[in-house]
Amino acid sequence: MRDYDQSIAFLGEWGPFQRTIFFLLSASTIPNGFNGMSVMFLSATPDHRCLVPAGANLSAPWRNASLPLEKQADGTLAQSRCRRYRLALLTNFSALGLTPGVDVDLSEVPQEKCLDGWSYSADVYGSTTATEWNLVCDEDWKGPLTTSLFFAGVLVGSFISGQLSDRFGRKVVLFATMAVQTGFSIVQVFSNSWEMFTIVFLIVGMGQISNYVAAFILGTEILGKSARVIYSTLGVCVCFAVGYMVLPLFAYFIRGWRMLLLALSIPGFFCIPLWWIIPESPQWLISQGRLKEAELIIRRAAKMNGVTAPTIIFAISEMEDLKFRQQKKHTFVDLIKTPNIRTITIMTICLWMIISIGYFGVSLDSPNLHGDPYLNCFLMAVIEVPAYIAAWLLLRKVQRRYCLCSTLLLGGVLLLLIPLVPQELSILSIAMAMLGKFGITSAFSMVYVYTAELYPTVVRNMGVGVGSMSSRVGSVISPYFVYLGAYHKVLPYMIMGSLTVAMALLIMLLPESFGRPLPETIEQTQSVRLFRCTEHSCCDENERKDNILKATPF
């Protein structure tokens, strides 16, 4: 069968048709940026204290002393968020005219939970799901669970989106999942309980990633080779970052979570007209035997580009070749078939998971950094644009292992150093967090390319799919890394930084793929450095001649 790119070469690489598809599909991923990160403002936990009812008969000194002092995660003393002195006793002491700390030793006064609820600071956030349903103290576990269930929806969506698009078409799945994301976000606005909010949020997560993946696949299949590379590395990634940047701007001016969620949902309706502009993937139509529909799309593209299409674009005989190629099927078992590819698969799973933990951990923790949370979030989004550009430039010139190792080391080392910055140097800590995010984001965009080059053609899609699934698992558990900061502010960064640095070093065990032909079969897969070269592996020529019998040292 002729190569698809050869069949449509007459269209040119960057005509009006390609530009329209590039920019519209890239723009369709903007809502993914602010929907994917909106939880940090929707479910933020503001500063809170036990509520002492206004009707309580307490004198001013006893009201001021009604909350015990506790040591915080940063080592300072502050009023307890979850306990108060027993109110009935304080009322009695106040009625007797006693003075706290003078007539009464407060350390001897029994404490109780916040039986009358909490008072929340409105200095930073107006209303959030935490303030509406009191997701604090004994219920604070529901906060990270909300985020994890959203990413669990992303995990499920990433698992089924590929299968759905293979069966029903890229375009249908793209717009169906856009509708799911937008529609259920609006339903979420009217949630009357935390349980309803969380269940709907899980469904939103399923639509959120499926929409992104469908747009990614549709664009790479419609565009030509040169535009395809820029689209997959810069187009959708930068537009995702643009959506991410819009989020703190919306959140700054709209402090109530319901109105904020509604405002973030409305842009999804602007994607409806794209149904009549964006076509189905001709490659998918060909795989389904619908050659006439594929040709019709290509001819319309030729007319739009002002070129003349050949009389026959896709020959009927090519369908027979396609069916012949599809006869041999491979399964996920092939990813662990040999010790070499099994090691690559295990390291791929770890690599994707740790990068995802670092990326989402730093992103979700940005409101907890020193300084204004809205500005911090905006800066974390802005830094992604140069990160994607840097990744694209590095991938063109530098070996893959060194690209990933250096960017992960940059991110990991800076994460380890952030906890050492004094609180008064807030600008320095934010700058270090931005540089750490820069390194991890660059690695995130590079790992797609590197993984695709490591796996042979027969299992490449499954290999990238396993890596992507692993990253979703990392995103599910990342909120709990942030949650550790409630016990000690150093913990999240120490753990994420250590994992990132360790993974950066382990990457050097993987084979190099830069400038090498892509392997076609499992036997042609390059050898991990833990294994000796064989005559079937794509090792360096010198290594193959020497046939080293012992493991190549790190």
Coordinates of C-alpha atoms in Angstrom, one line a residue:
M1 CA 0.0 0.0 0.0
R2 CA 1.3 3.5 -0.8
D3 CA 2.2 5.7 2.0
Y4 CA -0.7 8.0 3.0
D5 CA 1.6 11.0 2.9
Q6 CA 2.6 10.1 -0.7
S7 CA -1.0 9.8 -1.7
I8 CA -1.9 13.3 -0.5
A9 CA 1.5 15.0 -1.4
F10 CA -0.2 17.0 -4.1
L11 CA -2.0 19.0 -1.4
G12 CA 1.2 20.6 -0.3
E13 CA 2.4 20.9 3.3
W14 CA 1.0 24.2 4.6
G15 CA -1.9 25.4 2.5
P16 CA -5.2 27.0 3.7
F17 CA -6.6 23.6 4.5
Q18 CA -3.8 22.6 6.7
R19 CA -3.6 26.0 8.5
T20 CA -7.4 25.8 9.2
I21 CA -7.2 22.3 10.6
F22 CA -4.0 23.2 12.6
F23 CA -5.4 26.3 14.3
L24 CA -9.0 25.1 14.9
L25 CA -8.0 21.7 16.4
S26 CA -5.3 23.3 18.5
A27 CA -7.8 25.9 19.7
S28 CA -10.3 23.2 20.6
T29 CA -7.9 22.0 23.3
I30 CA -7.9 25.4 25.2
P31 CA -10.8 24.4 27.4
N32 CA -8.8 21.3 28.4
G33 CA -6.3 23.6 30.0
F34 CA -8.6 25.4 32.4
N35 CA -10.9 22.4 33.0
G36 CA -7.9 20.1 33.8
M37 CA -6.6 22.4 36.6
S38 CA -9.8 24.1 37.8
V39 CA -10.0 21.9 40.9
M40 CA -7.2 23.9 42.6
F41 CA -9.6 26.9 42.8
L42 CA -13.0 25.1 42.9
S43 CA -12.0 22.9 45.8
A44 CA -9.4 25.2 47.5
T45 CA -9.4 25.2 51.3
P46 CA -9.1 28.7 52.7
D47 CA -7.8 29.6 56.2
H48 CA -10.4 28.5 58.7
R49 CA -11.1 28.4 62.4
C50 CA -13.7 26.9 64.7
L51 CA -16.8 29.1 64.8
V52 CA -17.7 30.6 68.2
P53 CA -21.3 31.5 67.9
A54 CA -22.1 35.2 68.2
G55 CA -24.7 34.4 70.8
A56 CA -22.2 32.7 73.2
N57 CA -22.0 34.7 76.5
L58 CA -18.2 35.2 76.4
S59 CA -16.3 38.3 77.3
A60 CA -13.8 39.7 74.7
P61 CA -10.8 38.1 76.5
W62 CA -12.4 34.7 76.6
R63 CA -13.6 34.9 73.0
N64 CA -10.1 35.7 71.9
A65 CA -8.7 32.8 73.9
S66 CA -11.3 30.3 72.9
L67 CA -9.1 28.6 70.3
P68 CA -5.9 26.7 71.5
L69 CA -2.6 27.3 69.8
E70 CA -1.1 24.5 67.7
K71 CA 2.2 24.0 65.9
Q72 CA 1.7 24.3 62.1
A73 CA 3.4 22.5 59.3
D74 CA 5.9 25.3 58.9
G75 CA 6.8 25.2 62.6
T76 CA 4.9 28.4 63.6
L77 CA 2.2 28.6 66.3
A78 CA -1.3 29.5 65.2
Q79 CA -4.9 29.1 66.4
S80 CA -6.2 25.6 66.0
R81 CA -8.3 25.0 62.8
C82 CA -10.1 22.0 64.2
R83 CA -10.4 22.3 67.9
R84 CA -11.7 24.8 70.5
Y85 CA -11.8 24.9 74.3
R86 CA -15.0 23.4 75.6
L87 CA -17.5 26.2 75.1
A88 CA -19.7 25.4 78.2
L89 CA -16.7 25.8 80.5
L90 CA -15.5 29.0 78.9
T91 CA -19.0 30.5 79.3
N92 CA -18.9 29.6 83.0
F93 CA -15.4 31.1 83.4
S94 CA -16.6 34.3 81.7
A95 CA -19.7 34.5 83.9
L96 CA -17.5 34.2 87.0
G97 CA -15.3 37.1 85.8
L98 CA -12.1 35.0 85.6
T99 CA -9.2 36.0 83.3
P100 CA -7.7 33.5 80.8
G101 CA -4.1 32.6 81.4
V102 CA -4.2 34.3 84.8
D103 CA -7.0 32.8 86.8
V104 CA -7.4 29.8 84.5
D105 CA -4.5 27.6 83.1
L106 CA -5.7 27.1 79.5
S107 CA -3.6 24.0 79.1
E108 CA -5.8 22.3 81.7
V109 CA -9.1 23.2 79.9
P110 CA -10.6 20.3 77.9
Q111 CA -11.0 20.7 74.2
E112 CA -13.8 19.8 71.8
K113 CA -14.4 19.6 68.0
C114 CA -15.9 22.5 66.0
L115 CA -19.5 21.6 67.0
D116 CA -20.9 24.9 65.5
G117 CA -19.0 24.7 62.2
W118 CA -16.2 26.9 61.0
S119 CA -15.5 30.5 60.0
Y120 CA -13.6 30.8 56.7
S121 CA -11.4 33.6 55.6
A122 CA -12.6 35.4 52.4
D123 CA -9.3 37.2 51.8
V124 CA -8.2 34.8 49.0
Y125 CA -11.2 32.7 48.1
G126 CA -14.9 33.5 48.1
S127 CA -16.7 30.3 48.2
T128 CA -15.3 26.8 47.4
T129 CA -16.6 23.3 47.7
A130 CA -14.6 23.1 50.9
T131 CA -16.4 26.0 52.5
E132 CA -19.8 24.9 51.2
W133 CA -19.7 21.4 52.5
N134 CA -17.1 21.9 55.3
L135 CA -14.5 19.6 53.8
V136 CA -12.0 20.4 56.6
C137 CA -10.6 18.7 59.7
D138 CA -12.1 15.2 60.0
E139 CA -13.5 15.6 56.4
D140 CA -10.3 17.0 54.8
W141 CA -9.6 13.7 53.1
K142 CA -12.4 14.5 50.7
G143 CA -10.4 17.3 49.2
P144 CA -7.6 15.3 47.6
L145 CA -10.1 12.5 46.9
T146 CA -12.1 15.0 44.8
T147 CA -9.0 15.7 42.7
S148 CA -8.0 12.0 42.5
L149 CA -11.5 11.0 41.3
F150 CA -11.3 13.6 38.6
F151 CA -8.0 12.1 37.4
A152 CA -9.5 8.7 37.8
G153 CA -12.0 9.8 35.2
V154 CA -9.1 11.0 33.1
L155 CA -7.6 7.5 33.5
V156 CA -10.8 5.8 32.4
G157 CA -11.2 8.3 29.5
S158 CA -7.7 7.7 28.2
F159 CA -8.3 3.9 28.3
I160 CA -11.6 4.0 26.3
S161 CA -11.0 7.1 24.1
G162 CA -8.7 5.3 21.7
Q163 CA -11.0 2.3 21.3
L164 CA -14.0 4.6 20.8
S165 CA -12.3 6.6 18.1
D166 CA -11.1 3.5 16.3
R167 CA -14.6 2.2 16.2
F168 CA -16.8 5.3 15.7
G169 CA -14.3 7.8 14.2
R170 CA -12.1 10.6 15.4
K171 CA -14.5 13.4 14.6
V172 CA -17.5 11.8 16.3
V173 CA -15.6 11.1 19.5
L174 CA -14.0 14.5 19.5
F175 CA -17.3 16.3 19.5
A176 CA -19.2 13.8 21.7
T177 CA -16.5 14.1 24.4
M178 CA -16.6 17.9 24.1
A179 CA -20.3 17.7 24.8
V180 CA -19.7 15.4 27.8
Q181 CA -17.1 17.8 29.2
T182 CA -19.2 20.9 28.7
G183 CA -22.6 19.4 29.5
F184 CA -21.6 17.7 32.7
S185 CA -19.6 20.8 33.9
I186 CA -22.8 22.7 33.7
V187 CA -24.6 19.9 35.6
Q188 CA -21.9 20.2 38.2
V189 CA -22.7 23.8 38.8
F190 CA -26.0 22.7 40.4
S191 CA -24.5 20.0 42.7
N192 CA -26.3 19.9 46.0
S193 CA -23.8 17.6 47.8
W194 CA -20.1 16.8 47.7
E195 CA -21.0 13.3 46.5
M196 CA -22.9 14.6 43.5
F197 CA -20.1 17.1 42.7
T198 CA -17.4 14.4 42.8
I199 CA -19.3 11.8 40.7
V200 CA -20.0 14.4 38.0
F201 CA -16.4 15.6 38.2
L202 CA -15.3 12.0 37.4
I203 CA -17.4 12.1 34.3
V204 CA -16.0 15.5 33.3
G205 CA -12.5 14.0 33.6
M206 CA -13.5 11.2 31.2
G207 CA -14.6 13.7 28.6
Q208 CA -11.7 16.1 29.3
I209 CA -8.9 13.6 28.2
S210 CA -10.9 11.9 25.5
N211 CA -11.5 15.3 23.9
Y212 CA -7.8 16.1 24.0
V213 CA -6.7 12.7 22.7
A214 CA -9.2 12.7 19.9
A215 CA -8.1 16.2 18.8
F216 CA -4.4 15.0 19.0
I217 CA -5.1 11.9 16.8
L218 CA -7.3 13.7 14.3
G219 CA -4.8 16.4 13.7
T220 CA -1.8 14.1 13.3
E221 CA -3.8 12.0 10.8
I222 CA -5.1 14.9 8.7
L223 CA -1.9 17.0 8.5
G224 CA 1.2 16.3 6.5
K225 CA 4.6 15.3 7.9
S226 CA 6.0 18.8 8.6
A227 CA 2.8 20.3 10.0
R228 CA 2.2 17.1 12.0
V229 CA 5.4 17.5 14.0
I230 CA 4.7 21.1 15.0
Y231 CA 1.1 20.3 15.7
S232 CA 1.9 17.4 18.1
T233 CA 4.7 19.2 19.9
L234 CA 3.6 22.8 19.9
G235 CA 0.1 23.3 18.6
V236 CA -2.0 21.4 21.1
C237 CA 0.5 21.7 23.9
V238 CA 0.7 25.5 23.7
C239 CA -3.1 25.9 23.4
F240 CA -3.5 23.7 26.5
A241 CA -1.1 26.1 28.3
V242 CA -3.1 29.1 27.1
G243 CA -6.2 27.5 28.7
Y244 CA -4.2 27.0 31.8
M245 CA -3.2 30.7 31.8
V246 CA -6.8 31.7 31.5
L247 CA -7.9 29.8 34.6
P248 CA -6.3 32.0 37.3
L249 CA -7.6 35.1 35.4
F250 CA -11.2 33.8 35.6
A251 CA -10.7 32.6 39.2
Y252 CA -9.3 36.0 40.3
F253 CA -12.3 37.9 39.1
I254 CA -14.9 35.2 39.9
R255 CA -14.4 34.1 43.5
G256 CA -17.5 31.9 43.9
W257 CA -17.0 28.3 42.8
R258 CA -20.4 27.9 41.1
M259 CA -20.1 31.0 38.9
L260 CA -16.5 30.2 38.2
L261 CA -17.4 26.7 37.0
L262 CA -20.2 28.1 34.8
A263 CA -17.8 30.7 33.3
L264 CA -15.3 27.9 32.5
S265 CA -18.0 25.8 30.9
I266 CA -19.4 28.3 28.5
P267 CA -16.4 28.4 26.1
G268 CA -17.2 24.8 25.2
F269 CA -20.2 26.0 23.2
F270 CA -17.9 28.0 20.9
C271 CA -16.6 24.7 19.6
I272 CA -20.1 23.7 18.1
P273 CA -19.5 25.4 14.7
L274 CA -16.3 23.4 14.2
W275 CA -18.5 20.4 13.4
W276 CA -19.2 21.8 10.0
I277 CA -15.5 22.8 9.4
I278 CA -13.4 20.0 10.7
P279 CA -13.6 16.8 8.6
E280 CA -13.3 13.2 9.6
S281 CA -9.8 11.6 9.4
P282 CA -9.3 10.3 5.9
Q283 CA -6.9 7.7 7.3
W284 CA -9.5 6.3 9.6
L285 CA -12.1 6.3 6.7
I286 CA -9.6 4.3 4.6
S287 CA -9.1 1.8 7.5
Q288 CA -12.9 1.3 7.5
G289 CA -13.0 0.7 3.7
R290 CA -14.8 4.1 3.1
L291 CA -12.5 5.2 0.3
K292 CA -15.1 7.4 -1.4
E293 CA -15.6 9.5 1.7
A294 CA -11.9 9.8 2.2
E295 CA -11.4 10.9 -1.4
L296 CA -14.2 13.5 -1.1
I297 CA -12.5 15.1 1.9
I298 CA -9.1 15.2 0.1
R299 CA -10.7 16.7 -3.0
R300 CA -12.4 19.4 -0.9
A301 CA -9.0 20.1 0.7
A302 CA -7.4 20.3 -2.8
K303 CA -10.1 22.8 -3.8
M304 CA -9.4 24.9 -0.7
N305 CA -5.7 24.9 -1.4
G306 CA -6.2 25.7 -5.0
V307 CA -4.6 22.6 -6.4
T308 CA -5.8 19.9 -8.8
A309 CA -6.4 16.5 -7.4
P310 CA -5.5 13.4 -9.5
T311 CA -8.3 11.3 -11.0
I312 CA -7.7 8.5 -8.6
I313 CA -6.3 9.2 -5.2
F314 CA -6.8 5.9 -3.4
A315 CA -6.9 2.7 -5.5
I316 CA -9.3 -0.1 -4.6
S317 CA -6.4 -2.6 -4.7
E318 CA -4.8 -0.7 -1.7
M319 CA -7.7 -1.9 0.5
E320 CA -6.5 -5.5 -0.1
D321 CA -3.0 -4.6 1.0
L322 CA -4.4 -2.9 4.0
K323 CA -6.4 -6.0 5.0
F324 CA -3.4 -8.2 4.5
R325 CA -1.3 -5.9 6.8
Q326 CA -4.0 -6.0 9.5
Q327 CA -4.2 -9.8 9.6
K328 CA -1.4 -10.2 12.2
K329 CA -2.5 -8.9 15.5
H330 CA -0.4 -8.1 18.6
T331 CA -1.5 -8.0 22.2
F332 CA -0.2 -6.4 25.4
V333 CA 1.6 -9.7 26.2
D334 CA 4.1 -8.7 23.5
L335 CA 5.2 -5.8 25.7
I336 CA 6.7 -8.3 28.1
K337 CA 7.6 -11.0 25.6
T338 CA 11.4 -10.8 26.0
P339 CA 13.5 -9.6 28.9
N340 CA 14.7 -6.6 26.9
I341 CA 11.3 -5.2 25.9
R342 CA 9.9 -6.2 29.4
T343 CA 12.6 -4.0 31.0
I344 CA 11.8 -1.1 28.6
T345 CA 8.1 -1.5 29.5
I346 CA 8.7 -1.4 33.2
M347 CA 11.0 1.6 32.9
T348 CA 8.5 3.3 30.6
I349 CA 5.7 2.8 33.2
C350 CA 8.0 4.3 36.0
L351 CA 9.1 7.2 33.8
W352 CA 5.6 8.3 32.8
M353 CA 4.3 7.9 36.3
I354 CA 7.0 9.9 38.0
I355 CA 6.9 12.7 35.4
S356 CA 3.1 12.9 35.9
I357 CA 3.5 13.0 39.7
G358 CA 6.0 15.8 39.4
Y359 CA 4.0 17.8 36.9
F360 CA 0.6 17.6 38.6
G361 CA 2.1 17.8 42.1
V362 CA 3.9 21.1 41.4
S363 CA 0.8 22.5 39.5
L364 CA -1.7 21.6 42.2
D365 CA 0.6 22.9 45.0
S366 CA 1.2 26.3 43.3
P367 CA -1.5 28.0 45.5
N368 CA 0.4 26.8 48.6
L369 CA 3.7 28.5 47.6
H370 CA 4.6 31.8 49.1
G371 CA 2.8 34.8 47.5
D372 CA -0.5 35.2 45.7
P373 CA -2.0 31.9 44.6
Y374 CA -3.6 33.4 41.4
L375 CA -0.3 34.9 40.3
N376 CA 1.6 31.7 41.2
C377 CA -0.9 29.6 39.1
F378 CA -0.5 32.1 36.2
L379 CA 3.3 31.9 36.3
M380 CA 3.2 28.1 36.4
A381 CA 1.1 28.2 33.2
V382 CA 3.2 30.8 31.4
I383 CA 6.4 28.7 32.0
E384 CA 4.9 25.9 30.0
V385 CA 5.1 27.8 26.7
P386 CA 8.9 28.1 26.7
A387 CA 9.1 24.6 28.1
Y388 CA 7.3 23.2 25.0
I389 CA 9.4 25.3 22.7
A390 CA 12.6 24.2 24.4
A391 CA 11.6 20.5 24.1
W392 CA 10.9 20.9 20.4
L393 CA 14.3 22.5 19.8
L394 CA 16.2 20.0 21.9
L395 CA 14.5 17.0 20.1
R396 CA 15.7 18.3 16.8
K397 CA 19.4 18.3 17.8
V398 CA 20.1 16.4 21.0
Q399 CA 20.0 12.7 21.9
R400 CA 16.8 11.6 23.6
R401 CA 18.4 10.2 26.8
Y402 CA 20.4 13.4 27.4
C403 CA 17.3 15.6 26.7
L404 CA 15.2 13.7 29.3
C405 CA 18.0 13.2 31.8
S406 CA 18.9 16.9 31.9
T407 CA 15.4 18.3 32.0
L408 CA 14.4 15.9 34.8
L409 CA 17.5 16.6 36.8
L410 CA 16.8 20.3 36.4
G411 CA 13.2 19.8 37.7
G412 CA 14.1 17.3 40.5
V413 CA 17.1 19.2 41.9
L414 CA 15.1 22.5 42.1
L415 CA 12.2 20.7 43.8
L416 CA 14.6 19.4 46.4
L417 CA 15.9 22.9 47.0
I418 CA 12.6 24.8 47.3
P419 CA 11.9 23.8 50.9
L420 CA 15.3 25.3 51.9
V421 CA 14.2 28.8 50.8
P422 CA 13.3 31.1 53.7
Q423 CA 9.7 32.3 53.7
E424 CA 10.7 35.9 53.3
L425 CA 12.3 35.1 50.0
S426 CA 9.0 34.3 48.3
I427 CA 10.2 35.5 44.9
L428 CA 13.1 33.1 44.9
S429 CA 10.9 30.1 45.8
I430 CA 8.4 31.0 43.0
A431 CA 11.3 31.3 40.5
M432 CA 12.7 28.0 41.5
A433 CA 9.3 26.3 41.3
M434 CA 8.8 27.8 37.8
L435 CA 12.2 26.5 36.7
G436 CA 11.4 23.1 38.2
K437 CA 8.0 23.1 36.4
F438 CA 9.9 24.1 33.2
G439 CA 12.1 21.0 33.4
I440 CA 9.3 18.6 34.2
T441 CA 7.0 20.0 31.5
S442 CA 9.8 19.8 28.9
A443 CA 10.3 16.1 29.9
F444 CA 6.6 15.5 29.7
S445 CA 6.4 16.6 26.0
M446 CA 9.6 14.7 25.1
V447 CA 8.6 11.4 26.6
Y448 CA 5.9 10.9 24.0
V449 CA 8.5 11.1 21.2
Y450 CA 11.1 8.9 23.0
T451 CA 8.6 6.2 23.9
A452 CA 7.3 6.0 20.3
E453 CA 10.8 5.6 19.0
L454 CA 11.8 2.9 21.6
Y455 CA 9.0 0.5 20.7
P456 CA 8.8 -1.4 17.5
T457 CA 6.1 -0.6 15.0
V458 CA 4.0 -3.7 15.8
V459 CA 3.5 -2.6 19.4
R460 CA 4.2 1.1 19.3
N461 CA 0.7 2.2 19.8
M462 CA 0.3 -0.1 22.8
G463 CA 3.6 1.0 24.3
V464 CA 2.7 4.6 24.2
G465 CA -0.8 3.7 25.5
V466 CA 0.7 1.9 28.5
G467 CA 2.9 4.9 29.2
S468 CA 0.0 7.3 28.9
M469 CA -2.1 5.1 31.3
S470 CA 0.8 5.1 33.8
S471 CA 0.9 8.9 33.7
R472 CA -2.8 8.9 34.6
V473 CA -2.1 6.7 37.6
G474 CA 0.5 9.2 38.6
S475 CA -2.0 12.1 38.3
V476 CA -4.5 10.1 40.5
I477 CA -2.0 9.8 43.3
S478 CA -0.4 13.3 42.9
P479 CA -3.0 15.1 45.1
Y480 CA -1.9 13.0 48.0
F481 CA 1.7 14.2 47.6
V482 CA 0.3 17.8 48.0
Y483 CA -1.8 16.6 50.9
L484 CA 1.4 15.6 52.8
G485 CA 2.2 19.3 53.0
A486 CA -0.4 19.6 55.7
Y487 CA 1.9 17.5 58.0
H488 CA 5.2 19.1 56.9
K489 CA 5.7 21.6 54.1
V490 CA 9.0 19.9 53.1
L491 CA 7.6 16.4 52.4
P492 CA 5.9 16.9 49.0
Y493 CA 8.9 18.5 47.4
M494 CA 11.4 16.1 49.0
I495 CA 9.6 13.1 47.8
M496 CA 8.8 14.4 44.3
G497 CA 12.3 15.8 43.8
S498 CA 13.9 12.5 44.9
L499 CA 11.8 10.4 42.6
T500 CA 12.5 12.8 39.7
V501 CA 16.2 12.8 40.2
A502 CA 16.3 9.0 40.6
M503 CA 14.3 8.5 37.3
A504 CA 16.6 11.0 35.5
L505 CA 19.6 8.8 36.3
L506 CA 17.8 5.6 35.4
I507 CA 17.0 6.9 32.0
M508 CA 20.6 6.5 31.0
L509 CA 20.1 2.8 31.1
L510 CA 17.6 3.0 28.2
P511 CA 18.9 2.7 24.6
E512 CA 19.3 5.8 22.4
S513 CA 16.9 6.3 19.5
F514 CA 18.0 9.6 18.1
G515 CA 19.0 9.3 14.4
R516 CA 18.3 5.6 14.3
P517 CA 15.8 3.8 12.1
L518 CA 12.6 2.9 14.0
P519 CA 12.4 -0.8 14.9
E520 CA 9.8 -2.7 13.0
T521 CA 9.7 -6.0 15.0
I522 CA 10.2 -7.0 18.6
E523 CA 13.5 -8.6 17.7
Q524 CA 14.8 -5.3 16.3
T525 CA 14.1 -3.5 19.6
Q526 CA 17.3 -1.8 20.8
S527 CA 18.9 -3.4 23.9
V528 CA 18.7 -1.9 27.4
R529 CA 22.2 -1.4 28.8
L530 CA 21.6 -4.0 31.4
F531 CA 21.6 -6.7 28.7
R532 CA 24.3 -7.8 26.3
C533 CA 23.9 -7.1 22.6
T534 CA 22.6 -9.8 20.3
E535 CA 22.7 -10.1 16.6
H536 CA 19.0 -9.2 16.4
S537 CA 19.2 -6.0 18.5
C538 CA 19.8 -2.5 17.2
C539 CA 23.0 -1.9 19.1
D540 CA 25.9 0.2 18.0
E541 CA 27.9 -1.5 15.3
N542 CA 31.0 -1.7 17.4
E543 CA 29.1 -3.3 20.3
R544 CA 27.6 -5.9 17.9
K545 CA 31.0 -6.8 16.5
D546 CA 32.5 -7.2 19.9
N547 CA 29.5 -9.2 21.2
I548 CA 30.1 -8.2 24.8
L549 CA 29.1 -11.0 27.1
K550 CA 28.7 -8.9 30.2
A551 CA 26.3 -6.1 31.1
T552 CA 27.3 -2.8 29.7
P553 CA 28.2 -0.6 32.8
F554 CA 26.1 2.5 33.6

